[in-house]
Amino acid sequence: MSMSNARMYGGIGAILGLVGPLIPRIGFAVEIAGLVLVFLAVKIISDETEDGRIFSDFLKAFIATVGGMIVFVAIVLVTVGTAFLNPKEFMPQNLMAVIGSIIVGFIILWVTLIIGSYFRKKSYELIAQYTGVDMFKTSGLLYFIGAILISDNSIWNWCFNNACCRNIGDSCLLLPS
C-alpha cells in the first residue's frame, strides 16, 4: 500500500466519522466504518515510515477512550440500576450518593479522554514529522485541547484531518526522525 492509499482511506474515514451521527439508524455503523478506515490509514503511514510508534500510539488512544467510556457506562448503569431496583433506598439523602457516583464516572471518563487524546496527539505529531504535513500537529493539538476543555470540537478536527489527508500523497516527503 502507498501513501496515496493512506490519503484516500484517511479522508474518507474522516468524512464518514463526521456524517455518521447525522444518519438515522445506520449512523453508528457508518462511524465504525470511518474509524476502521482511519485506523487503516494510520497503519499504512506507520508501515511506510517504518515507525511502529505511530500506530501503537493511535491504538493506545483508542483503547483509553473506549475503556473510559465503558467504565463510565458501567458506573452509571450500576448506580442508577441499583437506585431504581431498590426504591426504598432511593431517598433524598441517598440521592447525593447517586449523583456523586455519576460525577466520579464523569471524572474517570474525562481523565481517560485526556489520556487518549494525548496519545492521538503523539501519533499525529509523528505523522507530521515524517510527512511534513504540519496540520497533523494542529489536529492532534485540537483533540488534546478539546479533551481538556471537555468540548466536542469534532467539526474542527474533521476539517483538519480531511485537510491533512489531502496533503499526503506518494510524493510527500518522508522526513527522517
Coordinates of C-alpha atoms in Angstrom, one line a residue:
M1 CA 0.0 0.0 0.0
S2 CA 1.1 3.5 -0.6
M3 CA 0.8 6.9 1.0
S4 CA -1.9 7.8 -1.6
N5 CA -4.0 4.9 -0.3
A6 CA -3.5 6.3 3.3
R7 CA -4.6 9.7 2.0
M8 CA -7.8 8.2 0.4
Y9 CA -8.6 6.0 3.4
G10 CA -8.0 8.8 5.9
G11 CA -10.0 11.3 4.0
I12 CA -13.0 9.0 3.5
G13 CA -12.7 7.8 7.1
A14 CA -12.8 11.4 8.4
I15 CA -15.8 12.2 6.3
L16 CA -17.7 9.1 7.4
G17 CA -16.8 9.9 11.1
L18 CA -18.3 13.3 10.7
V19 CA -21.5 12.4 8.8
G20 CA -22.2 9.2 10.8
P21 CA -24.0 10.8 13.6
L22 CA -26.3 12.6 11.2
I23 CA -27.6 9.4 9.5
P24 CA -30.6 7.8 11.3
R25 CA -30.5 4.1 12.2
I26 CA -27.2 3.3 10.4
G27 CA -25.1 6.2 11.6
F28 CA -23.2 4.2 14.2
A29 CA -22.2 1.6 11.5
V30 CA -21.1 4.5 9.3
E31 CA -19.0 5.9 12.1
I32 CA -17.4 2.5 12.8
A33 CA -16.6 2.2 9.0
G34 CA -14.9 5.6 9.2
L35 CA -12.9 4.6 12.3
V36 CA -11.7 1.4 10.5
L37 CA -10.6 3.5 7.5
V38 CA -8.7 6.0 9.7
F39 CA -7.1 3.0 11.5
L40 CA -6.1 1.6 8.2
A41 CA -4.6 4.9 7.0
V42 CA -2.6 5.3 10.2
K43 CA -1.3 1.7 9.9
I44 CA -0.3 2.3 6.3
I45 CA 1.6 5.5 7.3
S46 CA 3.2 3.6 10.2
D47 CA 4.3 0.8 7.8
E48 CA 5.5 3.2 5.1
T49 CA 7.6 5.2 7.6
E50 CA 8.7 2.1 9.4
D51 CA 7.9 3.7 12.8
G52 CA 5.6 1.5 14.8
R53 CA 5.1 4.2 17.4
I54 CA 2.6 5.9 15.0
F55 CA 0.2 3.0 15.1
S56 CA 0.8 2.0 18.7
D57 CA 0.1 5.5 20.0
F58 CA -3.1 5.7 17.9
L59 CA -4.1 2.3 19.2
K60 CA -3.4 3.4 22.8
A61 CA -5.6 6.4 22.2
F62 CA -8.4 4.3 21.0
I63 CA -8.1 1.8 23.9
A64 CA -8.0 4.6 26.5
T65 CA -11.0 6.3 25.0
V66 CA -13.2 3.2 24.7
G67 CA -12.1 1.9 28.1
G68 CA -13.1 5.2 29.7
M69 CA -16.5 5.1 28.0
I70 CA -17.1 1.5 29.1
V71 CA -16.2 2.3 32.7
F72 CA -18.4 5.4 32.7
V73 CA -21.4 3.5 31.3
A74 CA -20.8 0.7 33.8
I75 CA -20.7 3.1 36.7
V76 CA -23.9 4.9 35.6
L77 CA -25.8 1.7 34.9
V78 CA -24.8 0.1 38.2
T79 CA -25.6 3.3 40.2
V80 CA -28.9 4.1 38.6
G81 CA -29.9 0.5 38.3
T82 CA -29.2 -0.1 42.0
A83 CA -31.2 3.0 42.9
F84 CA -34.2 2.0 40.8
L85 CA -34.2 -1.7 41.7
N86 CA -34.2 -0.8 45.4
P87 CA -36.7 2.1 45.6
K88 CA -36.8 2.0 49.4
E89 CA -33.1 3.1 49.4
F90 CA -33.8 5.8 46.9
M91 CA -34.4 8.5 49.4
P92 CA -33.4 12.2 49.2
Q93 CA -30.3 11.6 51.4
N94 CA -29.2 8.8 49.1
L95 CA -29.7 10.9 46.1
M96 CA -26.3 12.6 46.8
A97 CA -24.6 9.3 46.7
V98 CA -26.1 8.5 43.3
I99 CA -25.1 11.9 42.0
G100 CA -21.7 11.6 43.5
S101 CA -21.1 8.2 41.8
I102 CA -22.2 9.6 38.4
I103 CA -19.8 12.6 38.9
V104 CA -17.0 10.1 39.7
G105 CA -17.8 8.3 36.5
F106 CA -17.6 11.6 34.6
I107 CA -14.2 12.4 36.1
I108 CA -12.9 8.9 35.1
L109 CA -14.3 9.4 31.6
W110 CA -12.7 12.9 31.4
V111 CA -9.3 11.6 32.5
T112 CA -9.3 8.7 30.1
L113 CA -10.3 11.1 27.3
I114 CA -7.4 13.3 28.1
I115 CA -5.0 10.3 28.1
G116 CA -6.5 9.0 24.8
S117 CA -6.2 12.4 23.2
Y118 CA -2.6 12.7 24.4
F119 CA -1.7 9.5 22.6
R120 CA -3.6 10.6 19.5
K121 CA -1.6 13.9 19.6
K122 CA 1.7 12.0 19.9
S123 CA 0.7 9.8 16.9
Y124 CA -0.3 12.8 14.8
E125 CA 2.9 14.6 15.7
L126 CA 4.9 11.6 14.4
I127 CA 2.9 11.6 11.2
A128 CA 3.6 15.4 10.8
Q129 CA 7.3 14.8 11.4
Y130 CA 7.5 12.1 8.8
T131 CA 5.3 13.6 6.1
G132 CA 6.0 17.2 6.6
V133 CA 2.2 18.0 6.8
D134 CA 2.2 20.2 9.9
M135 CA -1.6 20.2 10.0
F136 CA -1.5 16.8 11.7
K137 CA 0.2 18.5 14.7
T138 CA -2.6 21.1 14.7
S139 CA -5.2 18.4 14.6
G140 CA -3.6 16.4 17.4
L141 CA -3.4 19.6 19.5
L142 CA -7.1 20.3 18.8
Y143 CA -8.1 16.8 20.0
F144 CA -6.0 17.3 23.2
I145 CA -7.3 20.8 24.0
G146 CA -10.9 19.6 23.3
A147 CA -10.5 16.7 25.8
I148 CA -9.1 19.0 28.4
L149 CA -11.8 21.6 28.0
I150 CA -14.5 18.8 27.7
S151 CA -15.7 20.2 24.4
D152 CA -16.7 18.4 21.2
N153 CA -14.6 20.0 18.6
S154 CA -15.3 17.3 16.1
I155 CA -16.1 19.7 13.2
W156 CA -12.7 21.4 13.6
N157 CA -10.9 18.1 13.9
W158 CA -12.7 16.8 10.8
C159 CA -11.6 19.9 8.9
F160 CA -8.0 19.4 9.9
N161 CA -8.0 15.6 9.4
N162 CA -9.5 16.0 6.0
A163 CA -7.0 18.7 5.0
C164 CA -4.1 16.6 6.4
C165 CA -5.1 13.6 4.4
R166 CA -5.5 15.7 1.2
N167 CA -1.9 16.8 1.6
I168 CA -0.5 13.3 1.8
G169 CA 0.5 11.7 -1.5
D170 CA 3.0 9.3 -3.0
S171 CA 5.4 12.3 -3.5
C172 CA 5.1 13.5 0.1
L173 CA 8.4 13.8 2.0
L174 CA 9.2 11.0 4.4
L175 CA 11.4 13.1 6.6
P176 CA 13.9 11.3 8.9
S177 CA 13.0 11.2 12.6

